[in-house]
PDB file of C-alpha atoms in Angstrom:
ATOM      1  CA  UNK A  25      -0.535 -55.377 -28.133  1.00  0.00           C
ATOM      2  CA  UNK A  26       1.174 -59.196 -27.910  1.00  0.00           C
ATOM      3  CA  UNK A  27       0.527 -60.599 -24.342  1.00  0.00           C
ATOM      4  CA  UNK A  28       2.851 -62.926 -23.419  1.00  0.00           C
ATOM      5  CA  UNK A  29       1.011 -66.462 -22.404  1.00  0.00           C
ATOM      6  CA  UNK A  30       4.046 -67.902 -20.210  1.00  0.00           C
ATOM      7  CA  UNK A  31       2.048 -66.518 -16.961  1.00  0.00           C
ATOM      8  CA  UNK A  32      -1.410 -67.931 -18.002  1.00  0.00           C
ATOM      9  CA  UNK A  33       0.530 -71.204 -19.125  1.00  0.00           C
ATOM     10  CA  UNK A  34       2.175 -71.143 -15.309  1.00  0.00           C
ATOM     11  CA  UNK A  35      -0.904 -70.641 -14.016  1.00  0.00           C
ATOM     12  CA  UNK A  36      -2.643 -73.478 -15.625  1.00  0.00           C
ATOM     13  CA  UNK A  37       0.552 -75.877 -14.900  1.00  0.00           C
ATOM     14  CA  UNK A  38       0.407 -75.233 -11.546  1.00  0.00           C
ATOM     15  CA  UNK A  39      -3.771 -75.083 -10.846  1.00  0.00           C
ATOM     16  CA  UNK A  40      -3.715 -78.643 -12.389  1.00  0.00           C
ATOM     17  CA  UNK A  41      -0.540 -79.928 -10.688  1.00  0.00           C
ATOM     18  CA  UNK A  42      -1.967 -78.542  -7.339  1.00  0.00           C
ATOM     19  CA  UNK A  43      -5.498 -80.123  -7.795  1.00  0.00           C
ATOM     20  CA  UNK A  44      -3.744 -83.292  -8.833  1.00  0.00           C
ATOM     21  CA  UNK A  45      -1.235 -83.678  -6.093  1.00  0.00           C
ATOM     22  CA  UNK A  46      -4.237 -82.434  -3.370  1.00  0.00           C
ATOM     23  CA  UNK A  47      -6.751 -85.776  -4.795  1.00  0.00           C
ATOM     24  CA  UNK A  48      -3.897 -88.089  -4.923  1.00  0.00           C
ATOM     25  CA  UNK A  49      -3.042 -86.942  -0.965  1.00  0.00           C
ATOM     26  CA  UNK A  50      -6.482 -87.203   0.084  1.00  0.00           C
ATOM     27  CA  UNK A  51      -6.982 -90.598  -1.737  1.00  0.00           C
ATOM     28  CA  UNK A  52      -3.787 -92.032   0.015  1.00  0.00           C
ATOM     29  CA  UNK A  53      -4.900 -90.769   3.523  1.00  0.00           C
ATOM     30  CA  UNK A  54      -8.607 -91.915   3.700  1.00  0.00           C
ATOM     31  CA  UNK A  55      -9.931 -94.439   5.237  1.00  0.00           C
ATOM     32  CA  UNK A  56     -12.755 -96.169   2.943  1.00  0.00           C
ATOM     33  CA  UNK A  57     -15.744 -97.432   4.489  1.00  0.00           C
ATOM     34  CA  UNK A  58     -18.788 -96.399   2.352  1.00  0.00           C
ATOM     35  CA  UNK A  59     -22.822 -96.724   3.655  1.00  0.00           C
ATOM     36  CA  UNK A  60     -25.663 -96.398   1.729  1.00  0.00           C
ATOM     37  CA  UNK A  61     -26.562 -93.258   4.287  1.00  0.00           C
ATOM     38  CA  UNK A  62     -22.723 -91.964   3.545  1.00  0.00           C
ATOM     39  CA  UNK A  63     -23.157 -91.836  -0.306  1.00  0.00           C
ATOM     40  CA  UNK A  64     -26.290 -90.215  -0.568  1.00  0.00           C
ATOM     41  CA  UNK A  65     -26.429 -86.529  -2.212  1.00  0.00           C
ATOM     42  CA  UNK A  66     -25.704 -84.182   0.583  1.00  0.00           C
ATOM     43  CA  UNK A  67     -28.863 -81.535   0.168  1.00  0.00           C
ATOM     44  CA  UNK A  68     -28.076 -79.169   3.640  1.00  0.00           C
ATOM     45  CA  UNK A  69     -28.950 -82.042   5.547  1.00  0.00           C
ATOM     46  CA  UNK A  70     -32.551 -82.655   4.497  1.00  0.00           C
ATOM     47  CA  UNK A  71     -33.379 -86.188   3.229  1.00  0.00           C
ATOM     48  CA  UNK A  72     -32.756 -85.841  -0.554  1.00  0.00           C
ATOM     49  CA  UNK A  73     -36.172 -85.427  -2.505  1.00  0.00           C
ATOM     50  CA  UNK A  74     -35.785 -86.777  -5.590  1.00  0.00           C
ATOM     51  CA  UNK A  75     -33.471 -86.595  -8.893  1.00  0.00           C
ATOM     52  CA  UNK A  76     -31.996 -83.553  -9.866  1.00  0.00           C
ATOM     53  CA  UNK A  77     -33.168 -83.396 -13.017  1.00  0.00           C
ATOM     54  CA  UNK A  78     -36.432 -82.138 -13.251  1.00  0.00           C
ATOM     55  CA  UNK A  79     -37.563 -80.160 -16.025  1.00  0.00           C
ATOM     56  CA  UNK A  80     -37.061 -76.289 -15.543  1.00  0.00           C
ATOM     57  CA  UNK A  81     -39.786 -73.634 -15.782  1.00  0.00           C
ATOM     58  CA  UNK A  82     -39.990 -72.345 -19.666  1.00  0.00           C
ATOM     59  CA  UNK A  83     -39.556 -69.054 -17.880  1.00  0.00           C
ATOM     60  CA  UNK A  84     -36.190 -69.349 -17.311  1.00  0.00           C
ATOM     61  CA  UNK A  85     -35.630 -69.569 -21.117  1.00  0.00           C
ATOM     62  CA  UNK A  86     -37.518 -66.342 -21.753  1.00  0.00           C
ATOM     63  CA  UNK A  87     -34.821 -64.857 -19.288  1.00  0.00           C
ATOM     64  CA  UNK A  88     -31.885 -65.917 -20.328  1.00  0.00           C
ATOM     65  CA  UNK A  89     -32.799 -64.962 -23.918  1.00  0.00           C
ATOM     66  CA  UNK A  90     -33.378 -61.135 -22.754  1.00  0.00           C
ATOM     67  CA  UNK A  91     -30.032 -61.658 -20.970  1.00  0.00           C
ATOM     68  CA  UNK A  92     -28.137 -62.487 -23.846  1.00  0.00           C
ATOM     69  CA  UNK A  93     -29.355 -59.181 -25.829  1.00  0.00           C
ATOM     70  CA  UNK A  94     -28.439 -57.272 -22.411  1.00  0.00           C
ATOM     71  CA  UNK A  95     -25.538 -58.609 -21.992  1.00  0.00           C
ATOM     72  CA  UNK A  96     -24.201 -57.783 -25.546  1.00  0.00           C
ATOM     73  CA  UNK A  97     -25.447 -54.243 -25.244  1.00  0.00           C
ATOM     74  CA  UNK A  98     -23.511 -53.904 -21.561  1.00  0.00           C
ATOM     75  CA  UNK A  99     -20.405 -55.225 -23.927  1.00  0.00           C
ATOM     76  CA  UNK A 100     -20.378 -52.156 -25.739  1.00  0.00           C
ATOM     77  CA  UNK A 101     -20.228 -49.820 -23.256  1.00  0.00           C
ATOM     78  CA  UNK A 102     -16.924 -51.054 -21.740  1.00  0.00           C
ATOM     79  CA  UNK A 103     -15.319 -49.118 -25.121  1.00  0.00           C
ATOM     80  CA  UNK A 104     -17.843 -46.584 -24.919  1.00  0.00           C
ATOM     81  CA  UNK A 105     -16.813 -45.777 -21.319  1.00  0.00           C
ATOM     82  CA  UNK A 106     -12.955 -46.104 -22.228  1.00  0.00           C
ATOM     83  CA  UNK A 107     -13.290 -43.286 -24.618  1.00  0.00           C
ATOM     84  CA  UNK A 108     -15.946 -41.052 -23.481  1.00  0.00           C
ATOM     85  CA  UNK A 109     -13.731 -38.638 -22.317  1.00  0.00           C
ATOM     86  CA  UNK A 110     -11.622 -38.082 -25.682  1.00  0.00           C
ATOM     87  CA  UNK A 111     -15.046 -37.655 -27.604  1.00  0.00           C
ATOM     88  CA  UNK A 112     -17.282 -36.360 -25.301  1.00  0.00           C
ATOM     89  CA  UNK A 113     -20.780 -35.482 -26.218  1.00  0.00           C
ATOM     90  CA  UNK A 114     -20.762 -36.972 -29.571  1.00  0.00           C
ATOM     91  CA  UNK A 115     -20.185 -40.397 -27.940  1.00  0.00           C
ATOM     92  CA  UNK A 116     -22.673 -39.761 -25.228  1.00  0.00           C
ATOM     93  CA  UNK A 117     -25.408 -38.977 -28.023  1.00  0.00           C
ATOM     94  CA  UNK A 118     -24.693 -41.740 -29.478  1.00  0.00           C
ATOM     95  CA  UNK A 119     -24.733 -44.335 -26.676  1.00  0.00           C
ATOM     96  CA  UNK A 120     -27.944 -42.797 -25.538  1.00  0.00           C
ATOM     97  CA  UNK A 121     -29.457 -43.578 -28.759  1.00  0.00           C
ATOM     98  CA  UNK A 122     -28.269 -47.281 -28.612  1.00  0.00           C
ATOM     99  CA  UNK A 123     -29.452 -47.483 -25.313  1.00  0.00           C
ATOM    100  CA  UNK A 124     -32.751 -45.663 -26.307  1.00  0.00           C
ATOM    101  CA  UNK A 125     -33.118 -48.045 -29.428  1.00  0.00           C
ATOM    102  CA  UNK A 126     -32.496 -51.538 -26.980  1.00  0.00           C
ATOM    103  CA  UNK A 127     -35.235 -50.080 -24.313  1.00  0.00           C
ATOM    104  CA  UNK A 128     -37.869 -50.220 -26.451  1.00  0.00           C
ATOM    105  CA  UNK A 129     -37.111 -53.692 -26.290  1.00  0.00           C
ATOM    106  CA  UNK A 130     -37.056 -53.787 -22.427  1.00  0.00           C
ATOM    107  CA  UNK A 131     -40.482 -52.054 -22.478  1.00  0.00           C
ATOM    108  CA  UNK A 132     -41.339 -54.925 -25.129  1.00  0.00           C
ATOM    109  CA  UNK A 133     -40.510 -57.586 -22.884  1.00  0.00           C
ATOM    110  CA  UNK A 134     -42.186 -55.670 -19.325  1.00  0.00           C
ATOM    111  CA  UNK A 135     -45.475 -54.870 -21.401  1.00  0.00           C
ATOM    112  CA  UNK A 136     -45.873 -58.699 -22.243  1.00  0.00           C
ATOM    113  CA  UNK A 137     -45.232 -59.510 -19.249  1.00  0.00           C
ATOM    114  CA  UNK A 138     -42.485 -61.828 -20.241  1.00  0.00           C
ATOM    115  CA  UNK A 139     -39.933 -60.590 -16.844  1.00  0.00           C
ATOM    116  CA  UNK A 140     -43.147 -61.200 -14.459  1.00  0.00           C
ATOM    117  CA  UNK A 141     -42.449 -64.171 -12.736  1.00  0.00           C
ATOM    118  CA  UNK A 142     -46.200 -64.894 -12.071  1.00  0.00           C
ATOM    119  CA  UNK A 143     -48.054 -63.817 -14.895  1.00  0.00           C
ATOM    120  CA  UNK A 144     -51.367 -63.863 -15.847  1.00  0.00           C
ATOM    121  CA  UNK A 145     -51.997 -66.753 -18.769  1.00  0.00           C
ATOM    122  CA  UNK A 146     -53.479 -64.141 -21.187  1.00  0.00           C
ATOM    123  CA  UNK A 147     -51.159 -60.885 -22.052  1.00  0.00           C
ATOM    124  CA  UNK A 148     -52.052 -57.961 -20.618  1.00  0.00           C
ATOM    125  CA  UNK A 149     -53.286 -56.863 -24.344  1.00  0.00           C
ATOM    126  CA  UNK A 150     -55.638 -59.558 -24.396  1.00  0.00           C
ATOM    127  CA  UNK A 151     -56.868 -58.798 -20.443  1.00  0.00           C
ATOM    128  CA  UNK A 152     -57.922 -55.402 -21.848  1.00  0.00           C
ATOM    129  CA  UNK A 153     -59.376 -56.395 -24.949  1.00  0.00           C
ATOM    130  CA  UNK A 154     -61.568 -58.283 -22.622  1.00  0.00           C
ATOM    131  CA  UNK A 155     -62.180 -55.533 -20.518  1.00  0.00           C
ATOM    132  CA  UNK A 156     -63.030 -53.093 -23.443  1.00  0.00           C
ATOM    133  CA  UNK A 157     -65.938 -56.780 -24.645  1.00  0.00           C
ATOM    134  CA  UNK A 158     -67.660 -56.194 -21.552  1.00  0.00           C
TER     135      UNK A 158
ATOM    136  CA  UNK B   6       7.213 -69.277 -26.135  1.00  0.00           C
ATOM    137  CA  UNK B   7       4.178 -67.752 -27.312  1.00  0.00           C
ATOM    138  CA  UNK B   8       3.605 -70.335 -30.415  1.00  0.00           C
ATOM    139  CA  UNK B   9       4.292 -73.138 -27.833  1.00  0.00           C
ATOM    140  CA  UNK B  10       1.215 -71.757 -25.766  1.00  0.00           C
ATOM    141  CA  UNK B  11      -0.638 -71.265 -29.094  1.00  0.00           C
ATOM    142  CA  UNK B  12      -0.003 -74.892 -29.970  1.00  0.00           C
ATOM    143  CA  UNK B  13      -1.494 -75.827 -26.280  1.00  0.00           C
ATOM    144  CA  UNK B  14      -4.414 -73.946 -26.533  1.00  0.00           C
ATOM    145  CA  UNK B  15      -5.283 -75.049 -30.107  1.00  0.00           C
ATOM    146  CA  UNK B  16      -4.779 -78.966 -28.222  1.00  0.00           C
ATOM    147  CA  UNK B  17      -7.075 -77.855 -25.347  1.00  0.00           C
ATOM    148  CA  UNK B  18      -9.790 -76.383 -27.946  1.00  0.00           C
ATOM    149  CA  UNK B  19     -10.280 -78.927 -30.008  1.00  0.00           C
ATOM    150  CA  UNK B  20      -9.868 -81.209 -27.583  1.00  0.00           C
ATOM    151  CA  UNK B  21     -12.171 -79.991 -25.472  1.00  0.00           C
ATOM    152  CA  UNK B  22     -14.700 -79.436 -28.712  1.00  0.00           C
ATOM    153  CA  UNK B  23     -14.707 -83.234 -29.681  1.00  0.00           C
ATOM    154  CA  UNK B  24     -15.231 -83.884 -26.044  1.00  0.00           C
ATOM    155  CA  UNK B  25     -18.861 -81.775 -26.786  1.00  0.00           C
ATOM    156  CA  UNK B  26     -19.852 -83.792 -29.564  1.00  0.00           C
ATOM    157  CA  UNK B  27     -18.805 -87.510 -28.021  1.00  0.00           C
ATOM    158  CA  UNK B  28     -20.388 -86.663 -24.558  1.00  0.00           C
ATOM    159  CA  UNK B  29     -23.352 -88.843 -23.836  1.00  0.00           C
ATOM    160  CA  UNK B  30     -24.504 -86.668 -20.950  1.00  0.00           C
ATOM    161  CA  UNK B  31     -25.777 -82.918 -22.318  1.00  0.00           C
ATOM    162  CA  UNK B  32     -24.892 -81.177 -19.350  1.00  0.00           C
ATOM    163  CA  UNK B  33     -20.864 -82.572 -19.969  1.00  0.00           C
ATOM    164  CA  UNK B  34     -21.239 -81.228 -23.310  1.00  0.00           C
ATOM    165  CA  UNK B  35     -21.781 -77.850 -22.240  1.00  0.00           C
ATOM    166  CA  UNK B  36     -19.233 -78.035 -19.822  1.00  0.00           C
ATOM    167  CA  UNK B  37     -16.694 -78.703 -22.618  1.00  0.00           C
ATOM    168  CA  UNK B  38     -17.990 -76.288 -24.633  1.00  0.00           C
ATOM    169  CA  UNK B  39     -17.035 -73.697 -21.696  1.00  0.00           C
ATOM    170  CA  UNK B  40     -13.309 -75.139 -21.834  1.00  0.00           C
ATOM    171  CA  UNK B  41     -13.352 -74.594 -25.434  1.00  0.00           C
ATOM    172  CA  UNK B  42     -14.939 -71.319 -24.938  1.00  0.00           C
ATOM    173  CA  UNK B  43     -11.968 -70.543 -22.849  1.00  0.00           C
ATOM    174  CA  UNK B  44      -9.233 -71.514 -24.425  1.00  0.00           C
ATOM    175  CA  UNK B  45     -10.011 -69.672 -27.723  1.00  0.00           C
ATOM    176  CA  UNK B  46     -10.351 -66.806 -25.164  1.00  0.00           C
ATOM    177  CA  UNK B  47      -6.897 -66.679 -24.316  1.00  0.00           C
ATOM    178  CA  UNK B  48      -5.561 -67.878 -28.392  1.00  0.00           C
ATOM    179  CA  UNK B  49      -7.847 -64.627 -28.693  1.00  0.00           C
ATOM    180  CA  UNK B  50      -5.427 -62.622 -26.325  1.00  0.00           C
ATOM    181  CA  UNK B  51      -2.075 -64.542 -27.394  1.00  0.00           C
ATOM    182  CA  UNK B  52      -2.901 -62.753 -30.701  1.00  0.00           C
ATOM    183  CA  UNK B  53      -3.265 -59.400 -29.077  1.00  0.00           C
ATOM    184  CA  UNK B  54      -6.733 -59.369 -29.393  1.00  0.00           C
ATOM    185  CA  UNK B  55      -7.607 -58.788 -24.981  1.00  0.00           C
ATOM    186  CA  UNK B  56     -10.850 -56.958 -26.107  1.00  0.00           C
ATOM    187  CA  UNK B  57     -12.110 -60.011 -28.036  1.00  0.00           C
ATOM    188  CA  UNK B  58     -11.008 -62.334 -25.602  1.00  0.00           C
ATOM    189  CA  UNK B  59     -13.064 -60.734 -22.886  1.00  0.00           C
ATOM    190  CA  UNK B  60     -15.775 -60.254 -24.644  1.00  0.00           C
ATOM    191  CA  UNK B  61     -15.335 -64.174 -25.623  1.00  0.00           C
ATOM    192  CA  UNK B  62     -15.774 -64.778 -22.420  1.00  0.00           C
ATOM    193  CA  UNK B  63     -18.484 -62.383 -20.780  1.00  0.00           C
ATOM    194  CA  UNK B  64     -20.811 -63.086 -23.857  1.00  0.00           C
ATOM    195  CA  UNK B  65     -20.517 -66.986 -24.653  1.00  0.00           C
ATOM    196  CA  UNK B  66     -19.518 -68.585 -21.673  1.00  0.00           C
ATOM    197  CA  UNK B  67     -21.472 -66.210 -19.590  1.00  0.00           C
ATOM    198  CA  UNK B  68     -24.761 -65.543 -21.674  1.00  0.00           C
ATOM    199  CA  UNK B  69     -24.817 -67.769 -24.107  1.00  0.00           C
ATOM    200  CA  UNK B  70     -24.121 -70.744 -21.882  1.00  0.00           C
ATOM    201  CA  UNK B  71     -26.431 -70.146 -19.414  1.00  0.00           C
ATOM    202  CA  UNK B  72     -29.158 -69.882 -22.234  1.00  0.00           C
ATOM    203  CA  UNK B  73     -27.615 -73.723 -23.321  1.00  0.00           C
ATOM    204  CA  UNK B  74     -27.609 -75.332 -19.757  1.00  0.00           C
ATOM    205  CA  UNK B  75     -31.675 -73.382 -19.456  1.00  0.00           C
ATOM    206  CA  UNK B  76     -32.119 -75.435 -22.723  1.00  0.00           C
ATOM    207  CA  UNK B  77     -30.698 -78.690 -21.567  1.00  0.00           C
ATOM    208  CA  UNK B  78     -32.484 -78.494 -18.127  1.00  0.00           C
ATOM    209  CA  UNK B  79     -35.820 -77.465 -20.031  1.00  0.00           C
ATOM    210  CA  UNK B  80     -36.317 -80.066 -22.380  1.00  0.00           C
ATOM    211  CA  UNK B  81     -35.138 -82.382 -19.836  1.00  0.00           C
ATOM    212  CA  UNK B  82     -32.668 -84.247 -21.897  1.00  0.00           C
ATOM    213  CA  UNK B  83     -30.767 -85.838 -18.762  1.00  0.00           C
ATOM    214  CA  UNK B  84     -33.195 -88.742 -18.714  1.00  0.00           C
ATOM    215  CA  UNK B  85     -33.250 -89.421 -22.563  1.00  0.00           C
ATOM    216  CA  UNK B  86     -32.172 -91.979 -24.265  1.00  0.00           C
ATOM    217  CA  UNK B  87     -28.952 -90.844 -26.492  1.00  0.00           C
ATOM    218  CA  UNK B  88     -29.819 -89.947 -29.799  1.00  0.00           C
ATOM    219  CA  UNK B  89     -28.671 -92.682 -32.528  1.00  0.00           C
ATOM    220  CA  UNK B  90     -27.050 -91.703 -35.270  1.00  0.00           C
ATOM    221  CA  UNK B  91     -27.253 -95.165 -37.287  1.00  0.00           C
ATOM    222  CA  UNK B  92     -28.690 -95.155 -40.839  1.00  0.00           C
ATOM    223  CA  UNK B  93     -27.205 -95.410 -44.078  1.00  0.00           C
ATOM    224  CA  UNK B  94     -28.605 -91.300 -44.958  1.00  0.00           C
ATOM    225  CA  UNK B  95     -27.250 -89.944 -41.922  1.00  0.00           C
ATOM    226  CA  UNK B  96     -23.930 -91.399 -42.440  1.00  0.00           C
ATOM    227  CA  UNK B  97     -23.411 -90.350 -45.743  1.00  0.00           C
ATOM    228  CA  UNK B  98     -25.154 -86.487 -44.588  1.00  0.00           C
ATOM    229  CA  UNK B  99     -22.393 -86.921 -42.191  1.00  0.00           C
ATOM    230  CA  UNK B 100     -19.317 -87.596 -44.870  1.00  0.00           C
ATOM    231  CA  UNK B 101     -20.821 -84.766 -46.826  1.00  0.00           C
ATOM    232  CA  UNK B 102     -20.710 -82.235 -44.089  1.00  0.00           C
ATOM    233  CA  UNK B 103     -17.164 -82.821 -43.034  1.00  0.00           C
ATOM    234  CA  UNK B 104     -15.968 -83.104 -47.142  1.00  0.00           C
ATOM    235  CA  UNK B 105     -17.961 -79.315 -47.453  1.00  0.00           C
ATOM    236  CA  UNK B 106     -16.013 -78.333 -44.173  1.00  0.00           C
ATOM    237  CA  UNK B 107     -12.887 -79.339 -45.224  1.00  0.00           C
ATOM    238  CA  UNK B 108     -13.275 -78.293 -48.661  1.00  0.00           C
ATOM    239  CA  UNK B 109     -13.852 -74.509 -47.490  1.00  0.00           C
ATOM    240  CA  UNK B 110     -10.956 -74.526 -44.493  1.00  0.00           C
ATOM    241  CA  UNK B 111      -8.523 -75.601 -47.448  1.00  0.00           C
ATOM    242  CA  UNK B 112     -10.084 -72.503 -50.066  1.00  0.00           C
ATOM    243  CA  UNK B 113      -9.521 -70.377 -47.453  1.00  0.00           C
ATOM    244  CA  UNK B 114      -6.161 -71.090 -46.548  1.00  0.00           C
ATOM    245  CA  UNK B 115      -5.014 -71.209 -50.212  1.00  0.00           C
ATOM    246  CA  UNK B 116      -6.569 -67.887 -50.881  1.00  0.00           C
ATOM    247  CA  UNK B 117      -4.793 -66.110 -47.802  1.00  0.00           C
ATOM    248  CA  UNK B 118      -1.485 -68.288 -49.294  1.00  0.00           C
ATOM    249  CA  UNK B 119      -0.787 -69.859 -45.658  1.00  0.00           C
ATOM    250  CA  UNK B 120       2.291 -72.146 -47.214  1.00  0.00           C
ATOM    251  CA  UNK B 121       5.001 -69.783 -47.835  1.00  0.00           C
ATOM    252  CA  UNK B 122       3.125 -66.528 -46.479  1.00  0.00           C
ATOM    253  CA  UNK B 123       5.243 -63.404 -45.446  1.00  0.00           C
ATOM    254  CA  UNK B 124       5.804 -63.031 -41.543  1.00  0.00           C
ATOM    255  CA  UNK B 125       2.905 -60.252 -40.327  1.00  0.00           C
ATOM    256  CA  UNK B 126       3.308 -56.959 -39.828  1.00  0.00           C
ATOM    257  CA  UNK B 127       4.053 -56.064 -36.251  1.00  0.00           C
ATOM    258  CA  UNK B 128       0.788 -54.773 -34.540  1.00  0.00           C
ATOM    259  CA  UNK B 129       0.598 -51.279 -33.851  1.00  0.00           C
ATOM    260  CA  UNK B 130       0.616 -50.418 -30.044  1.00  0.00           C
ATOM    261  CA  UNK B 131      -2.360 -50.247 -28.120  1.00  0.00           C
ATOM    262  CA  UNK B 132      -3.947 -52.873 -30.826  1.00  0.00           C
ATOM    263  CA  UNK B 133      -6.800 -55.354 -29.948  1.00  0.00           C
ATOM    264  CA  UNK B 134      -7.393 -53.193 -26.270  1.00  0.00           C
ATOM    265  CA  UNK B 135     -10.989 -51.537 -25.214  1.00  0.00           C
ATOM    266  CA  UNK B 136      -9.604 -48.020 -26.250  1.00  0.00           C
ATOM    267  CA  UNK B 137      -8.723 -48.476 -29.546  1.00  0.00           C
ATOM    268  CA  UNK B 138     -12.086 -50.563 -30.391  1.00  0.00           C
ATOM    269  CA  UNK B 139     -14.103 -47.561 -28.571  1.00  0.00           C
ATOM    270  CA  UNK B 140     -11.984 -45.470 -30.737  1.00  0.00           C
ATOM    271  CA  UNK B 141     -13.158 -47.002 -33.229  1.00  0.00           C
ATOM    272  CA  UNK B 142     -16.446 -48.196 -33.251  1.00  0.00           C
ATOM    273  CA  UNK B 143     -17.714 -44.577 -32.131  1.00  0.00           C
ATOM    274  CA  UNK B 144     -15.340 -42.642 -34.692  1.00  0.00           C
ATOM    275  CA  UNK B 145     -15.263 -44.680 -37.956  1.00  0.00           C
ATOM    276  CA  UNK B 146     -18.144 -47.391 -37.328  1.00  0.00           C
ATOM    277  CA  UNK B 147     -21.093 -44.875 -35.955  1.00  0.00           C
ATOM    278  CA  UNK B 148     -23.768 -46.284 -38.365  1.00  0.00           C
ATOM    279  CA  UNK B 149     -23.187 -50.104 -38.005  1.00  0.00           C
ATOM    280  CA  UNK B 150     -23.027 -49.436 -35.115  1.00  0.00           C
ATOM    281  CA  UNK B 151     -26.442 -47.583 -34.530  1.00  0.00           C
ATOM    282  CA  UNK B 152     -27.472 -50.827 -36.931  1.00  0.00           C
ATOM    283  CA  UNK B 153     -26.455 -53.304 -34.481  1.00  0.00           C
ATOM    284  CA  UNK B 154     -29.230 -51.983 -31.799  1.00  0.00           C
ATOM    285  CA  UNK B 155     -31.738 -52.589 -34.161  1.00  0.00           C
ATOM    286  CA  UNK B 156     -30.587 -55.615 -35.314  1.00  0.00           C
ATOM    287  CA  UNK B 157     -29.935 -57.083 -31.623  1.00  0.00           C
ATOM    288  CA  UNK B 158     -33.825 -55.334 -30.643  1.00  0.00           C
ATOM    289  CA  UNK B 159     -35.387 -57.693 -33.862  1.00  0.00           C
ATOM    290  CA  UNK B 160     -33.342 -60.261 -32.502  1.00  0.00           C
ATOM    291  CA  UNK B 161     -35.046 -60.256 -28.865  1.00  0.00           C
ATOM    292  CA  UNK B 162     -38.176 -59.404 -30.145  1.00  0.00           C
ATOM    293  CA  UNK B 163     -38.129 -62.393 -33.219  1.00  0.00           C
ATOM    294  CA  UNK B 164     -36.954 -64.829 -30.428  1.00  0.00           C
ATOM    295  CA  UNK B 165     -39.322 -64.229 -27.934  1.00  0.00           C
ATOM    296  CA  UNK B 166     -42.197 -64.378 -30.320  1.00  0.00           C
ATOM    297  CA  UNK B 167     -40.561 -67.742 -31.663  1.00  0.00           C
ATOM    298  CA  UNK B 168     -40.200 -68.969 -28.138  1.00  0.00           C
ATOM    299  CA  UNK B 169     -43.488 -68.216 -26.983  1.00  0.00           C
ATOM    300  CA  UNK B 170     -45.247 -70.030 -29.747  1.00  0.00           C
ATOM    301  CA  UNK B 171     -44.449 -72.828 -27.853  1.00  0.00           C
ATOM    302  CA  UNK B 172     -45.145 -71.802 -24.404  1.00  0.00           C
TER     303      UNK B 172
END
C-alpha cells in the first residue's frame, strides 16, 4: 500500500512554522532582565544540587538490554495478533512456543538476579554454594 | 508529490546523521540519531512499507535509544574531553573506510542497474501492512521464525554475561 506523505509533510510545515512564529512572539514581547537567581536550573523549587551529569547506576544498562530483547519479541505479536483469527490454533502454538523459548530467558535474567534492584553482590548460585560449604 | 517528500526526508536523514557524527556533546548525538531514526521511518512508509516504519520506530528510537542515552549517561561522557581524531593512521583508516563504503554503495547500485532501470511493479494491495507480514511470517516463515527466539534468547543471555564481566 503507497501512503501518500503530503499530510505528514503538512504536518511537519506547520509544527515548525508554529514553533517558529510562537519563539519569535515571545522573544519580541519579553522584557530582559536576567539574575544570577533567575537563570539557575529550575529543580521544583529546591536549590539545585549539583550537575546533571552524574554517572548512572550500571543497573540501568542491564535493563535496558532485557528491554530491547522484550521489546522485539512484543514486535512480533502485533502480526501475530492481526492474523490470529484467519489461522487460529496453528498460530497460537506457535506464538506460545516463541514466547515459551524468550521466558527461559526472563527466568535467566530473575534467577541472577539481574531485574532486582537491590541485589545481593554474590548470585544467588554462589549464596547457595556457600550455604551447601557450611 | 510523493518523490518531493522522499527527496525531504532523504535531506532530513542525512542531515540529521552528519549532525551525530559532528556533535561534540554525546547526548546531541543521540538526539540526532532519533531525527534520523524518524525520518527513515516515514521514507519507510512513503514506500509502502507502514509495518517497517513502525517497527522503525518502537524498536530503535524506543529500545535501542534508550539503551544509547543509559550508555552515554553511564560512562559519563558529558564531562570528557572530545575525542581527537588527529594522527596520520587514523586519517588514512578514515579515507579507507569511506573509499570501502563508497566502493560497495556503487557495486550495489550497478548490480540492481539503477541508471536506466525499468519503473517497479505496482505493489500489490494490502503490501508492507501488519496483516500481510503476520500472514506471512506465521504461514511461509514458521522456522526462521521459531529461529529468531533462540537467536534473540543467546542474544540476551551473551550480552548480559558480556556486560556483567564488567560490573
Amino acid at each position: 500500500m503507497q501512503y501518500d506523505l503530503v499530510a505528514v509533510l503538512v504536518f511537519m510545515v506547520v509544527g515548525v512554522a508554529l514553533l517558529a512564529f510562537i519563539l519569535a512572539l515571545s522573544r519580541l514581547l519579553q522584557p530582559r532582565d536576567p539574575n544570577p537567581a533567575k537563570l539557575t536550573t529550575y529543580e521544583c523549587g529546591e536549590q539545585p544540587v549539583g550537575p546533571a551529569w552524574i554517572q548512572f547506576n550500571i543497573r540501568f544498562y542491564v535493563m535496558a538490554l532485557v528491554f530491547v530483547i522484550f521489546d522485539v519479541e512484543v514486535v512480533f505479536l502485533f502480526p501475530w495478533a492481526v492474523v490470529f483469527q484467519k489461522l487460529g490454533l496453528f498460530a497460537f502454538v506457535e506464538m506460545m512456543v516463541f514466547l515459551g523459548i524468550l521466558l527461559v530467558g526472563l527466568a535467566y535474567v530473575w534467577r541472577n538476579g539481574d531485574i532486582e534492584w537491590v541485589k545481593p553482590l554474590p548470585g544467588p548460585a554462589a549464596l547457595e554454594d556457600e550455604k551447601g560449604a557450611r | 508529490m510523493n518523490q518531493i517528500g522522499f527527496v525531504l526526508l532523504s535531506v532530513l536523514a542525512v542531515g540529521s546523521a552528519l549532525s551525530v557524527i559532528l556533535q561534540r556533546n554525546p547526548v546531541m548525538s543521540a538526539l540526532s540519531l532519533v531525527v534520523t531514526i524518524f525520518s527513515l521511518a516515514l521514507a519507510f512508509l512513503s514506500l509502502g512499507s507502514s509495518f517497517v516504519a513502525v517497527v522503525q520506530v518502537i524498536v530503535y528510537a524506543g529500545a535501542v535509544m534508550v539503551l544509547f542515552v543509559f550508555v552515554i549517561m553511564l560512562l559519563d561522557l558529558g564531562r570528557r574531553e572530545p575525542f581527537k581524531l588527529t594522527g596520520v593512521g587514523r586519517k588514512i583508516l578514515g579515507i579507507a573506510a569511506v573509499a570501502a563504503f563508497l566502493f560497495q554503495i556503487s557495486a550495489s547500485l550497478s548490480a540492481v542497474g539503477v541508471m536506466g532501470a525499468r519503473p517497479p511493479e505496482p505493489l500489490p494491495p494490502g503490501y508492507g501492512t501488519a496483516l500481510a507480514i503476520g500472514r506471512s511470517v506465521f504461514t511461509d516463515y514458521v522456522y526462521p521464525f521459531e529461529a529468531a527466539s533462540v537467536l534473540l534468547l543467546a542474544a540476551m543471555v551473551g550480552a548480559l554475561i558480556l556486560a556483567k564481566r564488567r560490573i
